[in-house]
Amino acid sequence: MKVVRAKGGEYADCIVSYFNFDRFESGSDDKVFFWGWRSFEDLNLQEEYKHYKHRVFLDTASPCAFLTPVDVIEKASYFTKFYTICPITAELLKDNGVDAEAVCFPYPEWKFADLDKTINQEIKMYDSIYYGQVHSELYKPMIETIAKFNHQFLTISNHGLDENLASLVTHRNVTTEEKWAVLALTKTCVGMNLLFPIAKPDINYYTNNYKVSDRVGNMLTGDRMPQMKTRMVEAAACKSLMLIRRDEYNIIEEWFEPNKHFIYWDNEKQLEIILDDINRNYDKYWNIVEDANKHVEQYSITNFWRKINE
């Protein structure tokens, strides 16, 4: 399968920049794989390969596409197979004639191979970590809660930081690989699989022109949307226990099982109780860490490539 990518649309040093799908390219005159968000938008690139019988795309940004002034279904229809990290996006596309399938956010397993050999309970120096930006007020009490313990808070900007949150930052602008190294030293990784859009999708356009289920409609009209975050997969690969804020979508359950691979929390008081118990009784949680680490292997880049070539 031929591999093409239009660069841009992602952070320069995000996990996607490490995917390196070129390593798998074997050449083909009828199968082509597009990756990188710009490939979804690049009409010249798509024109070049429109004669290929099989045109496959990996979408690692949805539901962000619905926040742009484009017809997502029309653009997705160019591809003969559309893989997306958003199950509800996949549902909308399938309901409207696109061969779409939801997949877990893949990860470049070769980047974690050396870490995996060294990670055990004894090397865990920190109690909990959050890395990323502050896109909602919901993040503030979560970060303040982990800061009651020996925490790590890594961010690339001052976005959403007030004076108190800024004082809790432990690292700024570290590379992705440095971030993974810190993650491997941390017992737990907190997070939420939500997107907080500033703009709103044009729900009337979609309901007037396409089949829109109740679940899809709720996503397109809600104040927050589901988005599977890379940190969940990275945490499992780095043997850091995933502590996930429960929400109305819970899309993590598409790929991981609660209490077997991760633990939910519903409010910061509960999160603090969980963190305290983990800090006191880490041994009893290690089986979850190891089960998640084993389970996540199926979502590697190599396994994803094998899947799309079946």
mmCIF file of C-alpha atoms in Angstrom:
data_model
loop_
_atom_site.group_PDB
_atom_site.id
_atom_site.type_symbol
_atom_site.label_atom_id
_atom_site.label_comp_id
_atom_site.label_asym_id
_atom_site.label_seq_id
_atom_site.Cartn_x
_atom_site.Cartn_y
_atom_site.Cartn_z
ATOM 1 C CA MET A 1 0.000 0.000 0.000
ATOM 2 C CA LYS A 2 1.270 3.476 -0.882
ATOM 3 C CA VAL A 3 1.551 5.942 2.010
ATOM 4 C CA VAL A 4 0.975 9.695 1.641
ATOM 5 C CA ARG A 5 0.791 12.518 4.140
ATOM 6 C CA ALA A 6 0.124 16.235 3.933
ATOM 7 C CA LYS A 7 1.885 17.670 6.966
ATOM 8 C CA GLY A 8 0.164 20.159 9.245
ATOM 9 C CA GLY A 9 -2.906 20.357 11.409
ATOM 10 C CA GLU A 10 -1.297 18.744 14.460
ATOM 11 C CA TYR A 11 1.178 19.978 17.051
ATOM 12 C CA ALA A 12 4.693 19.649 15.682
ATOM 13 C CA ASP A 13 5.794 17.270 18.459
ATOM 14 C CA CYS A 14 2.612 15.317 19.155
ATOM 15 C CA ILE A 15 2.368 11.532 19.133
ATOM 16 C CA VAL A 16 1.145 11.589 15.519
ATOM 17 C CA SER A 17 4.532 12.941 14.407
ATOM 18 C CA TYR A 18 6.069 9.646 15.600
ATOM 19 C CA PHE A 19 3.732 7.359 13.638
ATOM 20 C CA ASN A 20 6.172 6.961 10.740
ATOM 21 C CA PHE A 21 3.821 5.002 8.508
ATOM 22 C CA ASP A 22 6.376 5.391 5.719
ATOM 23 C CA ARG A 23 8.270 2.472 7.209
ATOM 24 C CA PHE A 24 5.448 0.168 6.076
ATOM 25 C CA GLU A 25 5.055 1.418 2.519
ATOM 26 C CA SER A 26 5.339 -1.285 -0.106
ATOM 27 C CA GLY A 27 4.168 0.622 -3.167
ATOM 28 C CA SER A 28 0.907 0.100 -5.007
ATOM 29 C CA ASP A 29 -1.002 1.469 -7.967
ATOM 30 C CA ASP A 30 -4.450 0.821 -6.528
ATOM 31 C CA LYS A 31 -4.146 1.128 -2.700
ATOM 32 C CA VAL A 32 -3.195 4.337 -0.911
ATOM 33 C CA PHE A 33 -3.193 5.261 2.776
ATOM 34 C CA PHE A 34 -3.613 8.901 3.838
ATOM 35 C CA TRP A 35 -2.613 10.122 7.284
ATOM 36 C CA GLY A 36 -2.218 13.508 8.939
ATOM 37 C CA TRP A 37 -5.125 15.921 9.270
ATOM 38 C CA ARG A 38 -4.095 18.019 6.265
ATOM 39 C CA SER A 39 -4.610 14.954 4.083
ATOM 40 C CA PHE A 40 -8.323 15.197 4.850
ATOM 41 C CA GLU A 41 -8.375 18.752 3.524
ATOM 42 C CA ASP A 42 -5.779 18.678 0.722
ATOM 43 C CA LEU A 43 -7.788 18.619 -2.509
ATOM 44 C CA ASN A 44 -4.687 18.541 -4.719
ATOM 45 C CA LEU A 45 -3.376 15.459 -2.949
ATOM 46 C CA GLN A 46 -6.744 13.764 -3.214
ATOM 47 C CA GLU A 47 -6.994 14.617 -6.918
ATOM 48 C CA GLU A 48 -3.628 12.945 -7.485
ATOM 49 C CA TYR A 49 -4.865 9.651 -6.069
ATOM 50 C CA LYS A 50 -8.540 9.664 -7.005
ATOM 51 C CA HIS A 51 -7.960 6.913 -9.590
ATOM 52 C CA TYR A 52 -6.788 4.509 -6.850
ATOM 53 C CA LYS A 53 -9.376 1.847 -6.141
ATOM 54 C CA HIS A 54 -8.685 1.763 -2.381
ATOM 55 C CA ARG A 55 -8.257 5.113 -0.593
ATOM 56 C CA VAL A 56 -7.873 4.692 3.180
ATOM 57 C CA PHE A 57 -7.717 7.484 5.771
ATOM 58 C CA LEU A 58 -6.886 7.578 9.487
ATOM 59 C CA ASP A 59 -8.629 10.424 11.312
ATOM 60 C CA THR A 60 -6.975 11.199 14.674
ATOM 61 C CA ALA A 61 -8.736 14.518 15.321
ATOM 62 C CA SER A 62 -12.516 13.972 15.247
ATOM 63 C CA PRO A 63 -14.892 15.308 16.232
ATOM 64 C CA CYS A 64 -12.878 18.481 15.496
ATOM 65 C CA ALA A 65 -13.857 18.275 11.812
ATOM 66 C CA PHE A 66 -17.412 19.260 12.694
ATOM 67 C CA LEU A 67 -16.144 22.564 14.049
ATOM 68 C CA THR A 68 -14.943 23.639 10.590
ATOM 69 C CA PRO A 69 -17.164 25.056 7.814
ATOM 70 C CA VAL A 70 -16.946 21.939 5.641
ATOM 71 C CA ASP A 71 -19.322 19.105 4.940
ATOM 72 C CA VAL A 72 -17.564 16.331 6.834
ATOM 73 C CA ILE A 73 -19.665 13.573 5.290
ATOM 74 C CA GLU A 74 -19.066 14.814 1.752
ATOM 75 C CA LYS A 75 -15.308 15.055 2.316
ATOM 76 C CA ALA A 76 -15.160 11.669 4.019
ATOM 77 C CA SER A 77 -16.960 10.128 1.040
ATOM 78 C CA TYR A 78 -13.783 10.513 -1.022
ATOM 79 C CA PHE A 79 -12.216 7.697 0.970
ATOM 80 C CA THR A 80 -13.181 4.075 0.406
ATOM 81 C CA LYS A 81 -12.375 3.335 4.059
ATOM 82 C CA PHE A 82 -12.428 5.902 6.858
ATOM 83 C CA TYR A 83 -10.920 5.015 10.241
ATOM 84 C CA THR A 84 -11.623 7.449 13.082
ATOM 85 C CA ILE A 85 -10.897 7.659 16.811
ATOM 86 C CA CYS A 86 -14.454 8.928 17.408
ATOM 87 C CA PRO A 87 -17.149 6.222 17.560
ATOM 88 C CA ILE A 88 -19.955 8.753 17.176
ATOM 89 C CA THR A 89 -18.325 10.252 14.083
ATOM 90 C CA ALA A 90 -18.076 6.718 12.692
ATOM 91 C CA GLU A 91 -21.785 6.205 13.418
ATOM 92 C CA LEU A 92 -22.773 9.357 11.522
ATOM 93 C CA LEU A 93 -20.607 8.470 8.544
ATOM 94 C CA LYS A 94 -21.853 4.876 8.376
ATOM 95 C CA ASP A 95 -25.474 5.995 8.614
ATOM 96 C CA ASN A 96 -24.846 8.147 5.546
ATOM 97 C CA GLY A 97 -23.072 5.720 3.254
ATOM 98 C CA VAL A 98 -19.411 6.063 4.239
ATOM 99 C CA ASP A 99 -17.488 2.893 5.051
ATOM 100 C CA ALA A 100 -16.280 4.109 8.444
ATOM 101 C CA GLU A 101 -14.916 2.316 11.479
ATOM 102 C CA ALA A 102 -13.906 3.514 14.936
ATOM 103 C CA VAL A 103 -10.418 2.526 16.101
ATOM 104 C CA CYS A 104 -8.470 3.220 19.253
ATOM 105 C CA PHE A 105 -5.819 5.917 18.950
ATOM 106 C CA PRO A 106 -2.804 3.914 17.713
ATOM 107 C CA TYR A 107 0.624 4.382 19.253
ATOM 108 C CA PRO A 108 4.192 3.821 17.941
ATOM 109 C CA GLU A 109 5.095 0.845 20.097
ATOM 110 C CA TRP A 110 8.787 0.938 19.146
ATOM 111 C CA LYS A 111 9.080 4.247 21.015
ATOM 112 C CA PHE A 112 7.978 2.521 24.230
ATOM 113 C CA ALA A 113 9.973 -0.706 23.880
ATOM 114 C CA ASP A 114 12.971 0.411 25.969
ATOM 115 C CA LEU A 115 10.737 1.990 28.613
ATOM 116 C CA ASP A 116 8.676 -1.173 28.900
ATOM 117 C CA LYS A 117 11.744 -3.189 29.863
ATOM 118 C CA THR A 118 12.527 -0.963 32.844
ATOM 119 C CA ILE A 119 9.118 -0.010 34.282
ATOM 120 C CA ASN A 120 8.164 -1.613 37.583
ATOM 121 C CA GLN A 121 6.593 -0.527 40.863
ATOM 122 C CA GLU A 122 9.925 0.407 42.395
ATOM 123 C CA ILE A 123 10.781 3.160 39.889
ATOM 124 C CA LYS A 124 7.533 5.083 40.433
ATOM 125 C CA MET A 125 8.710 8.431 41.869
ATOM 126 C CA TYR A 126 5.500 10.450 41.474
ATOM 127 C CA ASP A 127 1.912 9.854 42.549
ATOM 128 C CA SER A 128 -0.053 11.390 39.686
ATOM 129 C CA ILE A 129 0.364 13.301 36.440
ATOM 130 C CA TYR A 130 -1.654 15.501 34.134
ATOM 131 C CA TYR A 131 -0.112 16.714 30.902
ATOM 132 C CA GLY A 132 -1.796 18.980 28.417
ATOM 133 C CA GLN A 133 -3.498 22.335 28.325
ATOM 134 C CA VAL A 134 -6.391 23.660 30.407
ATOM 135 C CA HIS A 135 -9.357 23.841 28.041
ATOM 136 C CA SER A 136 -12.164 24.046 30.604
ATOM 137 C CA GLU A 137 -12.872 24.998 34.192
ATOM 138 C CA LEU A 138 -13.264 21.260 34.840
ATOM 139 C CA TYR A 139 -9.492 20.870 34.665
ATOM 140 C CA LYS A 140 -8.750 23.255 37.521
ATOM 141 C CA PRO A 141 -10.110 21.186 40.471
ATOM 142 C CA MET A 142 -8.635 18.018 38.925
ATOM 143 C CA ILE A 143 -5.155 19.537 38.803
ATOM 144 C CA GLU A 144 -5.526 21.069 42.267
ATOM 145 C CA THR A 145 -6.473 17.615 43.563
ATOM 146 C CA ILE A 146 -3.420 15.813 42.185
ATOM 147 C CA ALA A 147 -1.288 18.676 43.526
ATOM 148 C CA LYS A 148 -2.168 17.500 47.045
ATOM 149 C CA PHE A 149 0.138 14.585 46.261
ATOM 150 C CA ASN A 150 3.591 14.297 44.713
ATOM 151 C CA HIS A 151 2.335 15.372 41.300
ATOM 152 C CA GLN A 152 3.553 16.265 37.848
ATOM 153 C CA PHE A 153 1.812 18.863 35.675
ATOM 154 C CA LEU A 154 3.281 19.292 32.204
ATOM 155 C CA THR A 155 2.000 21.873 29.737
ATOM 156 C CA ILE A 156 3.089 23.632 26.554
ATOM 157 C CA SER A 157 1.398 26.989 27.111
ATOM 158 C CA ASN A 158 -0.259 29.314 29.596
ATOM 159 C CA HIS A 159 -3.663 28.654 28.068
ATOM 160 C CA GLY A 160 -6.305 28.458 30.800
ATOM 161 C CA LEU A 161 -3.835 28.958 33.632
ATOM 162 C CA ASP A 162 -4.652 31.266 36.498
ATOM 163 C CA GLU A 163 -2.023 32.245 39.057
ATOM 164 C CA ASN A 164 -2.616 29.190 41.224
ATOM 165 C CA LEU A 165 -2.577 26.672 38.363
ATOM 166 C CA ALA A 166 0.565 28.266 36.958
ATOM 167 C CA SER A 167 2.264 27.685 40.303
ATOM 168 C CA LEU A 168 1.437 23.966 40.045
ATOM 169 C CA VAL A 169 3.178 23.463 36.687
ATOM 170 C CA THR A 170 6.242 21.237 37.080
ATOM 171 C CA HIS A 171 7.457 21.175 33.465
ATOM 172 C CA ARG A 172 6.933 23.417 30.463
ATOM 173 C CA ASN A 173 7.534 22.678 26.796
ATOM 174 C CA VAL A 174 9.166 19.293 27.250
ATOM 175 C CA THR A 175 9.403 17.016 24.228
ATOM 176 C CA THR A 176 6.976 14.161 23.776
ATOM 177 C CA GLU A 177 9.682 11.607 24.546
ATOM 178 C CA GLU A 178 10.635 13.459 27.738
ATOM 179 C CA LYS A 179 6.951 13.460 28.673
ATOM 180 C CA TRP A 180 6.756 9.692 28.200
ATOM 181 C CA ALA A 181 9.798 9.262 30.452
ATOM 182 C CA VAL A 182 8.081 11.231 33.252
ATOM 183 C CA LEU A 183 4.849 9.303 32.684
ATOM 184 C CA ALA A 184 6.711 6.026 33.165
ATOM 185 C CA LEU A 185 7.882 7.259 36.577
ATOM 186 C CA THR A 186 4.345 8.119 37.716
ATOM 187 C CA LYS A 187 1.815 5.847 39.408
ATOM 188 C CA THR A 188 -1.339 7.362 37.913
ATOM 189 C CA CYS A 189 -2.398 9.511 34.986
ATOM 190 C CA VAL A 190 -5.578 11.594 35.335
ATOM 191 C CA GLY A 191 -7.641 12.862 32.459
ATOM 192 C CA MET A 192 -10.933 13.263 30.667
ATOM 193 C CA ASN A 193 -11.854 12.270 27.123
ATOM 194 C CA LEU A 194 -13.717 15.446 26.255
ATOM 195 C CA LEU A 195 -13.451 18.273 23.752
ATOM 196 C CA PHE A 196 -14.771 21.716 24.730
ATOM 197 C CA PRO A 197 -15.630 23.488 21.467
ATOM 198 C CA ILE A 198 -15.663 27.256 21.181
ATOM 199 C CA ALA A 199 -17.473 27.133 17.848
ATOM 200 C CA LYS A 200 -20.591 25.056 17.302
ATOM 201 C CA PRO A 201 -21.272 22.562 14.498
ATOM 202 C CA ASP A 202 -24.002 23.529 12.042
ATOM 203 C CA ILE A 203 -26.548 21.048 13.368
ATOM 204 C CA ASN A 204 -29.310 22.344 11.081
ATOM 205 C CA TYR A 205 -27.204 21.646 8.013
ATOM 206 C CA TYR A 206 -26.591 18.057 9.044
ATOM 207 C CA THR A 207 -30.156 17.322 10.147
ATOM 208 C CA ASN A 208 -31.563 18.842 6.951
ATOM 209 C CA ASN A 209 -29.221 16.941 4.651
ATOM 210 C CA TYR A 210 -28.333 13.709 6.413
ATOM 211 C CA LYS A 211 -29.534 10.996 8.713
ATOM 212 C CA VAL A 212 -28.639 12.060 12.248
ATOM 213 C CA SER A 213 -29.255 9.705 15.175
ATOM 214 C CA ASP A 214 -30.097 10.966 18.652
ATOM 215 C CA ARG A 215 -26.590 10.136 19.864
ATOM 216 C CA VAL A 216 -24.998 12.065 17.019
ATOM 217 C CA GLY A 217 -27.404 14.968 17.528
ATOM 218 C CA ASN A 218 -26.529 15.150 21.214
ATOM 219 C CA MET A 219 -22.829 15.316 20.332
ATOM 220 C CA LEU A 220 -23.309 18.045 17.712
ATOM 221 C CA THR A 221 -25.437 20.228 20.001
ATOM 222 C CA GLY A 222 -23.711 19.643 23.336
ATOM 223 C CA ASP A 223 -21.351 21.979 25.171
ATOM 224 C CA ARG A 224 -18.753 19.221 25.125
ATOM 225 C CA MET A 225 -17.946 16.450 22.709
ATOM 226 C CA PRO A 226 -16.225 13.061 23.122
ATOM 227 C CA GLN A 227 -12.591 12.823 22.077
ATOM 228 C CA MET A 228 -10.324 9.898 22.873
ATOM 229 C CA LYS A 229 -7.097 11.403 24.163
ATOM 230 C CA THR A 230 -3.673 10.024 23.355
ATOM 231 C CA ARG A 231 -2.664 10.182 27.022
ATOM 232 C CA MET A 232 -4.900 7.203 27.819
ATOM 233 C CA VAL A 233 -3.028 4.937 25.417
ATOM 234 C CA GLU A 234 0.310 6.460 26.401
ATOM 235 C CA ALA A 235 -0.449 5.854 30.088
ATOM 236 C CA ALA A 236 -1.247 2.196 29.463
ATOM 237 C CA ALA A 237 1.955 1.808 27.439
ATOM 238 C CA CYS A 238 3.969 3.485 30.230
ATOM 239 C CA LYS A 239 2.324 1.452 33.010
ATOM 240 C CA SER A 240 0.683 4.450 34.615
ATOM 241 C CA LEU A 241 -2.772 3.700 36.012
ATOM 242 C CA MET A 242 -5.474 5.529 34.046
ATOM 243 C CA LEU A 243 -7.854 7.539 36.245
ATOM 244 C CA ILE A 244 -10.617 8.791 33.962
ATOM 245 C CA ARG A 245 -13.357 11.305 34.673
ATOM 246 C CA ARG A 246 -16.706 9.674 33.931
ATOM 247 C CA ASP A 247 -18.850 11.610 31.442
ATOM 248 C CA GLU A 248 -21.956 11.226 29.321
ATOM 249 C CA TYR A 249 -20.072 9.495 26.496
ATOM 250 C CA ASN A 250 -17.476 7.257 28.205
ATOM 251 C CA ILE A 251 -15.937 6.427 24.840
ATOM 252 C CA ILE A 252 -12.921 4.861 26.522
ATOM 253 C CA GLU A 253 -15.148 1.811 27.064
ATOM 254 C CA GLU A 254 -15.004 1.169 23.319
ATOM 255 C CA TRP A 255 -11.456 -0.082 23.877
ATOM 256 C CA PHE A 256 -10.782 -0.487 27.608
ATOM 257 C CA GLU A 257 -12.768 -2.046 30.451
ATOM 258 C CA PRO A 258 -13.400 -0.120 33.690
ATOM 259 C CA ASN A 259 -11.855 -1.600 36.848
ATOM 260 C CA LYS A 260 -9.844 -3.974 34.692
ATOM 261 C CA HIS A 261 -7.814 -1.495 32.642
ATOM 262 C CA PHE A 262 -8.669 1.862 34.237
ATOM 263 C CA ILE A 263 -10.641 3.451 37.087
ATOM 264 C CA TYR A 264 -13.402 6.039 36.817
ATOM 265 C CA TRP A 265 -13.843 9.020 39.113
ATOM 266 C CA ASP A 266 -16.912 11.260 39.268
ATOM 267 C CA ASN A 267 -15.776 14.217 41.353
ATOM 268 C CA GLU A 268 -12.601 15.582 42.891
ATOM 269 C CA LYS A 269 -13.403 14.323 46.380
ATOM 270 C CA GLN A 270 -13.636 10.798 45.020
ATOM 271 C CA LEU A 271 -10.470 11.332 42.986
ATOM 272 C CA GLU A 272 -8.604 12.369 46.137
ATOM 273 C CA ILE A 273 -9.809 9.260 47.982
ATOM 274 C CA ILE A 274 -8.681 7.045 45.072
ATOM 275 C CA LEU A 275 -5.279 8.728 44.882
ATOM 276 C CA ASP A 276 -4.789 8.390 48.632
ATOM 277 C CA ASP A 277 -5.622 4.684 48.533
ATOM 278 C CA ILE A 278 -3.289 4.104 45.588
ATOM 279 C CA ASN A 279 -0.555 5.951 47.430
ATOM 280 C CA ARG A 280 -1.041 3.751 50.502
ATOM 281 C CA ASN A 281 -1.791 0.441 48.753
ATOM 282 C CA TYR A 282 -0.161 0.608 45.347
ATOM 283 C CA ASP A 283 0.396 -3.150 45.216
ATOM 284 C CA LYS A 284 -3.306 -3.920 44.958
ATOM 285 C CA TYR A 285 -3.627 -1.776 41.812
ATOM 286 C CA TRP A 286 -0.618 -3.151 39.968
ATOM 287 C CA ASN A 287 -2.654 -5.914 38.292
ATOM 288 C CA ILE A 288 -4.780 -3.219 36.599
ATOM 289 C CA VAL A 289 -1.639 -1.487 35.404
ATOM 290 C CA GLU A 290 -0.227 -4.696 33.948
ATOM 291 C CA ASP A 291 -3.537 -5.760 32.380
ATOM 292 C CA ALA A 292 -3.857 -2.372 30.664
ATOM 293 C CA ASN A 293 -0.268 -2.549 29.476
ATOM 294 C CA LYS A 294 -0.854 -5.952 27.923
ATOM 295 C CA HIS A 295 -4.239 -4.946 26.516
ATOM 296 C CA VAL A 296 -2.953 -1.792 24.802
ATOM 297 C CA GLU A 297 -0.507 -3.766 22.665
ATOM 298 C CA GLN A 298 -3.296 -4.554 20.216
ATOM 299 C CA TYR A 299 -3.580 -0.827 19.452
ATOM 300 C CA SER A 300 0.001 -0.435 18.264
ATOM 301 C CA ILE A 301 0.836 1.147 14.913
ATOM 302 C CA THR A 302 2.080 -2.209 13.631
ATOM 303 C CA ASN A 303 -1.198 -3.914 14.536
ATOM 304 C CA PHE A 304 -3.212 -1.076 13.020
ATOM 305 C CA TRP A 305 -1.249 -1.426 9.782
ATOM 306 C CA ARG A 306 -1.843 -5.151 9.802
ATOM 307 C CA LYS A 307 -5.566 -4.524 10.301
ATOM 308 C CA ILE A 308 -5.964 -2.179 7.348
ATOM 309 C CA ASN A 309 -4.115 -4.592 5.088
ATOM 310 C CA GLU A 310 -6.209 -7.646 5.930
#
